[in-house]
PDB file of C-alpha atoms in Angstrom:
ATOM      1  CA  THR A   1     124.613  32.138  67.292  1.00  0.00           C
ATOM      2  CA  LEU A   2     125.341  35.837  66.987  1.00  0.00           C
ATOM      3  CA  PRO A   3     128.847  36.891  65.909  1.00  0.00           C
ATOM      4  CA  GLY A   4     131.040  38.415  68.596  1.00  0.00           C
ATOM      5  CA  PRO A   5     133.666  41.107  68.119  1.00  0.00           C
ATOM      6  CA  VAL A   6     136.391  38.653  69.175  1.00  0.00           C
ATOM      7  CA  SER A   7     136.799  34.973  69.851  1.00  0.00           C
ATOM      8  CA  PRO A   8     133.853  33.661  71.916  1.00  0.00           C
ATOM      9  CA  ARG A   9     136.394  32.391  74.487  1.00  0.00           C
ATOM     10  CA  ASN A  10     137.416  35.976  75.259  1.00  0.00           C
ATOM     11  CA  ALA A  11     134.071  37.763  75.484  1.00  0.00           C
ATOM     12  CA  ILE A  12     130.693  36.574  76.709  1.00  0.00           C
ATOM     13  CA  GLY A  13     127.636  38.342  75.319  1.00  0.00           C
ATOM     14  CA  SER A  14     124.554  39.182  77.353  1.00  0.00           C
ATOM     15  CA  ALA A  15     120.907  40.177  76.926  1.00  0.00           C
ATOM     16  CA  PRO A  16     120.389  39.873  73.156  1.00  0.00           C
ATOM     17  CA  ASP A  17     117.390  41.658  71.642  1.00  0.00           C
ATOM     18  CA  LEU A  18     115.949  41.212  68.146  1.00  0.00           C
ATOM     19  CA  ALA A  19     113.881  43.366  65.802  1.00  0.00           C
ATOM     20  CA  ARG A  20     112.636  42.746  62.272  1.00  0.00           C
ATOM     21  CA  ASP A  21     112.159  45.479  59.669  1.00  0.00           C
ATOM     22  CA  LEU A  22     109.479  45.722  56.965  1.00  0.00           C
ATOM     23  CA  GLY A  23     111.861  44.194  54.402  1.00  0.00           C
ATOM     24  CA  GLY A  24     112.396  41.058  56.516  1.00  0.00           C
ATOM     25  CA  THR A  25     115.921  41.803  57.759  1.00  0.00           C
ATOM     26  CA  VAL A  26     116.478  40.605  61.335  1.00  0.00           C
ATOM     27  CA  HIS A  27     118.465  43.030  63.487  1.00  0.00           C
ATOM     28  CA  ALA A  28     120.193  42.030  66.732  1.00  0.00           C
ATOM     29  CA  ILE A  29     121.853  43.868  69.582  1.00  0.00           C
ATOM     30  CA  TYR A  30     123.664  42.519  72.629  1.00  0.00           C
ATOM     31  CA  ALA A  31     126.001  43.603  75.403  1.00  0.00           C
ATOM     32  CA  ILE A  32     129.431  42.445  76.420  1.00  0.00           C
ATOM     33  CA  PRO A  33     129.010  43.671  80.001  1.00  0.00           C
ATOM     34  CA  ILE A  34     132.591  43.439  81.307  1.00  0.00           C
ATOM     35  CA  ASN A  35     136.240  43.011  80.236  1.00  0.00           C
ATOM     36  CA  GLN A  36     138.287  44.918  77.686  1.00  0.00           C
ATOM     37  CA  TYR A  37     135.635  44.355  74.971  1.00  0.00           C
ATOM     38  CA  ARG A  38     132.747  45.688  77.071  1.00  0.00           C
ATOM     39  CA  GLY A  39     130.195  47.581  75.051  1.00  0.00           C
ATOM     40  CA  ILE A  40     127.018  47.311  72.986  1.00  0.00           C
ATOM     41  CA  TYR A  41     127.188  45.445  69.658  1.00  0.00           C
ATOM     42  CA  TYR A  42     124.913  45.227  66.620  1.00  0.00           C
ATOM     43  CA  THR A  43     124.563  42.738  63.770  1.00  0.00           C
ATOM     44  CA  ARG A  44     121.925  41.793  61.199  1.00  0.00           C
ATOM     45  CA  SER A  45     120.816  38.868  59.070  1.00  0.00           C
ATOM     46  CA  GLN A  46     119.192  39.110  55.659  1.00  0.00           C
ATOM     47  CA  ASP A  47     118.492  35.369  55.384  1.00  0.00           C
ATOM     48  CA  GLU A  48     116.264  34.769  58.429  1.00  0.00           C
ATOM     49  CA  GLY A  49     119.172  34.147  60.787  1.00  0.00           C
ATOM     50  CA  ALA A  50     121.091  31.575  58.732  1.00  0.00           C
ATOM     51  CA  THR A  51     124.076  33.960  58.513  1.00  0.00           C
ATOM     52  CA  TRP A  52     124.946  37.177  60.328  1.00  0.00           C
ATOM     53  CA  GLU A  53     127.093  40.156  59.372  1.00  0.00           C
ATOM     54  CA  THR A  54     130.211  40.953  61.394  1.00  0.00           C
ATOM     55  CA  ALA A  55     129.197  42.663  64.631  1.00  0.00           C
ATOM     56  CA  THR A  56     129.779  46.427  64.817  1.00  0.00           C
ATOM     57  CA  VAL A  57     130.147  48.606  67.895  1.00  0.00           C
ATOM     58  CA  VAL A  58     127.148  50.679  68.920  1.00  0.00           C
ATOM     59  CA  PHE A  59     128.880  51.934  72.057  1.00  0.00           C
ATOM     60  CA  ASP A  60     132.425  51.242  73.282  1.00  0.00           C
ATOM     61  CA  ALA A  61     132.154  51.185  77.078  1.00  0.00           C
ATOM     62  CA  ALA A  62     135.831  50.298  77.575  1.00  0.00           C
ATOM     63  CA  ALA A  63     137.042  53.313  75.578  1.00  0.00           C
ATOM     64  CA  THR A  64     134.645  55.574  77.481  1.00  0.00           C
ATOM     65  CA  GLY A  65     135.808  54.228  80.848  1.00  0.00           C
ATOM     66  CA  TRP A  66     132.455  52.825  81.941  1.00  0.00           C
ATOM     67  CA  PRO A  67     132.841  49.830  84.269  1.00  0.00           C
ATOM     68  CA  MET A  68     129.868  47.893  82.845  1.00  0.00           C
ATOM     69  CA  VAL A  69     126.934  48.019  80.395  1.00  0.00           C
ATOM     70  CA  ASP A  70     123.960  45.686  80.015  1.00  0.00           C
ATOM     71  CA  GLU A  71     120.300  45.167  79.054  1.00  0.00           C
ATOM     72  CA  PRO A  72     120.296  46.599  75.519  1.00  0.00           C
ATOM     73  CA  THR A  73     117.042  46.977  73.595  1.00  0.00           C
ATOM     74  CA  LEU A  74     116.523  47.564  69.877  1.00  0.00           C
ATOM     75  CA  ALA A  75     113.779  48.746  67.519  1.00  0.00           C
ATOM     76  CA  VAL A  76     113.600  49.609  63.824  1.00  0.00           C
ATOM     77  CA  ASP A  77     111.075  52.123  62.492  1.00  0.00           C
ATOM     78  CA  HIS A  78     109.186  52.165  59.183  1.00  0.00           C
ATOM     79  CA  ASP A  79     112.009  53.886  57.255  1.00  0.00           C
ATOM     80  CA  GLY A  80     114.746  51.580  58.607  1.00  0.00           C
ATOM     81  CA  THR A  81     116.117  53.836  61.350  1.00  0.00           C
ATOM     82  CA  LEU A  82     117.495  51.756  64.220  1.00  0.00           C
ATOM     83  CA  TYR A  83     117.125  52.781  67.859  1.00  0.00           C
ATOM     84  CA  ALA A  84     119.179  51.248  70.666  1.00  0.00           C
ATOM     85  CA  ALA A  85     119.110  51.825  74.420  1.00  0.00           C
ATOM     86  CA  TRP A  86     121.091  50.271  77.257  1.00  0.00           C
ATOM     87  CA  LEU A  87     121.980  50.643  80.923  1.00  0.00           C
ATOM     88  CA  ARG A  88     125.215  52.058  82.307  1.00  0.00           C
ATOM     89  CA  MET A  89     126.130  49.920  85.309  1.00  0.00           C
ATOM     90  CA  ASP A  90     128.534  50.023  88.241  1.00  0.00           C
ATOM     91  CA  VAL A  91     130.415  47.002  89.488  1.00  0.00           C
ATOM     92  CA  ALA A  92     130.571  47.081  93.277  1.00  0.00           C
ATOM     93  CA  GLY A  93     129.691  43.709  94.724  1.00  0.00           C
ATOM     94  CA  LEU A  94     126.499  43.392  92.709  1.00  0.00           C
ATOM     95  CA  PRO A  95     126.180  45.426  89.497  1.00  0.00           C
ATOM     96  CA  GLN A  96     124.094  48.536  90.108  1.00  0.00           C
ATOM     97  CA  PRO A  97     122.365  50.417  87.256  1.00  0.00           C
ATOM     98  CA  ARG A  98     123.256  54.112  87.122  1.00  0.00           C
ATOM     99  CA  ALA A  99     121.676  55.527  83.978  1.00  0.00           C
ATOM    100  CA  LEU A 100     119.830  54.802  80.731  1.00  0.00           C
ATOM    101  CA  TYR A 101     121.320  55.855  77.376  1.00  0.00           C
ATOM    102  CA  LEU A 102     120.192  55.641  73.757  1.00  0.00           C
ATOM    103  CA  SER A 103     121.638  55.906  70.255  1.00  0.00           C
ATOM    104  CA  ARG A 104     120.311  55.901  66.679  1.00  0.00           C
ATOM    105  CA  SER A 105     121.541  54.662  63.296  1.00  0.00           C
ATOM    106  CA  ARG A 106     120.183  55.921  59.989  1.00  0.00           C
ATOM    107  CA  ASP A 107     122.498  53.786  57.821  1.00  0.00           C
ATOM    108  CA  TYR A 108     121.426  50.263  58.818  1.00  0.00           C
ATOM    109  CA  GLY A 109     123.818  49.987  61.740  1.00  0.00           C
ATOM    110  CA  ARG A 110     127.052  51.019  60.037  1.00  0.00           C
ATOM    111  CA  THR A 111     127.366  54.135  62.209  1.00  0.00           C
ATOM    112  CA  TRP A 112     125.618  55.195  65.419  1.00  0.00           C
ATOM    113  CA  SER A 113     124.979  58.573  67.007  1.00  0.00           C
ATOM    114  CA  ASP A 114     126.796  59.511  70.204  1.00  0.00           C
ATOM    115  CA  ALA A 115     125.266  58.011  73.341  1.00  0.00           C
ATOM    116  CA  ARG A 116     122.517  60.255  74.699  1.00  0.00           C
ATOM    117  CA  LEU A 117     121.521  60.274  78.363  1.00  0.00           C
ATOM    118  CA  VAL A 118     117.832  59.518  78.862  1.00  0.00           C
ATOM    119  CA  ALA A 119     117.640  59.357  82.656  1.00  0.00           C
ATOM    120  CA  GLU A 120     119.880  58.791  85.669  1.00  0.00           C
ATOM    121  CA  GLY A 121     118.933  56.384  88.428  1.00  0.00           C
ATOM    122  CA  ALA A 122     118.550  52.710  89.273  1.00  0.00           C
ATOM    123  CA  PHE A 123     116.602  51.408  86.260  1.00  0.00           C
ATOM    124  CA  ALA A 124     115.938  48.054  84.621  1.00  0.00           C
ATOM    125  CA  SER A 125     114.209  46.400  81.667  1.00  0.00           C
ATOM    126  CA  PRO A 126     114.433  49.068  78.952  1.00  0.00           C
ATOM    127  CA  GLU A 127     112.224  48.304  75.944  1.00  0.00           C
ATOM    128  CA  PHE A 128     111.815  50.124  72.633  1.00  0.00           C
ATOM    129  CA  PHE A 129     108.709  49.898  70.498  1.00  0.00           C
ATOM    130  CA  ILE A 130     107.595  51.744  67.373  1.00  0.00           C
ATOM    131  CA  GLY A 131     104.226  53.475  67.158  1.00  0.00           C
ATOM    132  CA  ALA A 132     101.864  52.888  64.247  1.00  0.00           C
ATOM    133  CA  THR A 133     103.001  56.102  62.549  1.00  0.00           C
ATOM    134  CA  GLY A 134     106.702  55.305  63.043  1.00  0.00           C
ATOM    135  CA  GLU A 135     107.599  57.208  66.216  1.00  0.00           C
ATOM    136  CA  PRO A 136     109.968  55.478  68.676  1.00  0.00           C
ATOM    137  CA  HIS A 137     108.873  54.953  72.268  1.00  0.00           C
ATOM    138  CA  LEU A 138     111.138  53.862  75.121  1.00  0.00           C
ATOM    139  CA  LEU A 139     109.881  52.215  78.326  1.00  0.00           C
ATOM    140  CA  TRP A 140     111.912  51.323  81.396  1.00  0.00           C
ATOM    141  CA  GLN A 141     111.325  50.482  85.036  1.00  0.00           C
ATOM    142  CA  ASP A 142     112.654  51.384  88.447  1.00  0.00           C
ATOM    143  CA  ALA A 143     115.126  48.748  89.587  1.00  0.00           C
ATOM    144  CA  GLN A 144     114.381  49.342  93.250  1.00  0.00           C
ATOM    145  CA  GLY A 145     111.377  50.219  95.357  1.00  0.00           C
ATOM    146  CA  GLY A 146     107.954  50.228  93.717  1.00  0.00           C
ATOM    147  CA  LYS A 147     109.074  49.110  90.240  1.00  0.00           C
ATOM    148  CA  GLY A 148     107.334  52.027  88.534  1.00  0.00           C
ATOM    149  CA  VAL A 149     107.264  52.277  84.714  1.00  0.00           C
ATOM    150  CA  TRP A 150     108.742  55.257  82.839  1.00  0.00           C
ATOM    151  CA  HIS A 151     108.171  56.425  79.246  1.00  0.00           C
ATOM    152  CA  SER A 152     109.803  58.780  76.729  1.00  0.00           C
ATOM    153  CA  TRP A 153     109.148  59.131  73.002  1.00  0.00           C
ATOM    154  CA  SER A 154     110.213  61.098  69.942  1.00  0.00           C
ATOM    155  CA  ALA A 155     107.951  62.746  67.366  1.00  0.00           C
ATOM    156  CA  ASP A 156     110.794  63.659  64.986  1.00  0.00           C
ATOM    157  CA  GLY A 157     112.699  60.434  64.339  1.00  0.00           C
ATOM    158  CA  GLY A 158     114.881  60.617  67.425  1.00  0.00           C
ATOM    159  CA  ASP A 159     116.238  64.177  67.256  1.00  0.00           C
ATOM    160  CA  ALA A 160     114.278  65.350  70.317  1.00  0.00           C
ATOM    161  CA  TRP A 161     112.775  63.208  73.084  1.00  0.00           C
ATOM    162  CA  SER A 162     109.988  63.934  75.530  1.00  0.00           C
ATOM    163  CA  LEU A 163     110.845  64.383  79.185  1.00  0.00           C
ATOM    164  CA  PRO A 164     110.738  61.028  81.001  1.00  0.00           C
ATOM    165  CA  MET A 165     107.371  60.555  82.702  1.00  0.00           C
ATOM    166  CA  ARG A 166     106.087  57.903  85.082  1.00  0.00           C
ATOM    167  CA  VAL A 167     103.187  55.929  83.646  1.00  0.00           C
ATOM    168  CA  ARG A 168     100.161  56.397  85.894  1.00  0.00           C
ATOM    169  CA  GLY A 169      98.660  53.234  87.329  1.00  0.00           C
ATOM    170  CA  PHE A 170     101.919  51.263  87.041  1.00  0.00           C
ATOM    171  CA  ALA A 171     103.607  52.105  90.332  1.00  0.00           C
ATOM    172  CA  ASN A 172     104.025  48.553  91.688  1.00  0.00           C
ATOM    173  CA  VAL A 173     104.903  46.258  88.798  1.00  0.00           C
ATOM    174  CA  ALA A 174     105.909  42.738  89.834  1.00  0.00           C
ATOM    175  CA  GLY A 175     107.844  41.920  86.635  1.00  0.00           C
ATOM    176  CA  ALA A 176     108.797  43.505  83.343  1.00  0.00           C
ATOM    177  CA  ALA A 177     106.221  45.655  81.552  1.00  0.00           C
ATOM    178  CA  ALA A 178     105.596  45.258  77.816  1.00  0.00           C
ATOM    179  CA  ALA A 179     103.925  47.455  75.198  1.00  0.00           C
ATOM    180  CA  VAL A 180     102.473  47.161  71.709  1.00  0.00           C
ATOM    181  CA  THR A 181     100.581  49.452  69.326  1.00  0.00           C
ATOM    182  CA  ASP A 182      97.717  48.690  66.982  1.00  0.00           C
ATOM    183  CA  GLU A 183      97.206  49.991  63.427  1.00  0.00           C
ATOM    184  CA  ALA A 184      95.238  52.966  64.761  1.00  0.00           C
ATOM    185  CA  GLY A 185      98.218  54.061  66.876  1.00  0.00           C
ATOM    186  CA  THR A 186      96.780  53.134  70.261  1.00  0.00           C
ATOM    187  CA  VAL A 187      99.482  52.034  72.712  1.00  0.00           C
ATOM    188  CA  TYR A 188      98.719  49.126  75.043  1.00  0.00           C
ATOM    189  CA  LEU A 189     100.867  48.613  78.140  1.00  0.00           C
ATOM    190  CA  GLY A 190     100.721  45.395  80.116  1.00  0.00           C
ATOM    191  CA  ALA A 191     102.262  44.351  83.414  1.00  0.00           C
ATOM    192  CA  VAL A 192     101.480  42.279  86.476  1.00  0.00           C
ATOM    193  CA  LEU A 193     100.942  44.558  89.443  1.00  0.00           C
ATOM    194  CA  SER A 194     102.096  43.465  92.884  1.00  0.00           C
TER     195      SER A 194
END
């Protein structure tokens, strides 16, 4: 069980994601999508999940006035830098995604950079992965229509990011896409096409 920012009766977490660093620490991120505690939260365990540190705020959606956040993703690179991304959502009948944002922590999750807009639109299933030489890559998909896959990456540890580009050949994905890299740095992307 991951620690919440308040009593579990008052806030329900959503969409946890885990990453493990080279030293064996397990890092976790999750969303509290709605209510006065809505936001993105981070915690870590240095004993394989037996105990967890108090959760810290990656992004405070309530203080920013966002109606909803969800679907966070997390990665940790070779030097311990943490990367988080999540969706800004609207609540109007059914929650509608509006934009994808990211943040970075260079002090093991104690502090996080300001939220940075990656792309605006109806997106889903963001996923971070780290290349063989340590560069962060972010994938996400269209939430409507053809379910195309998008990609952006950083060559300088997250200071600058490439322009979002559609991945060719992945225009009609039936489910979530996933990616992995090998030791040579080759990126493999997999998905079921409809």
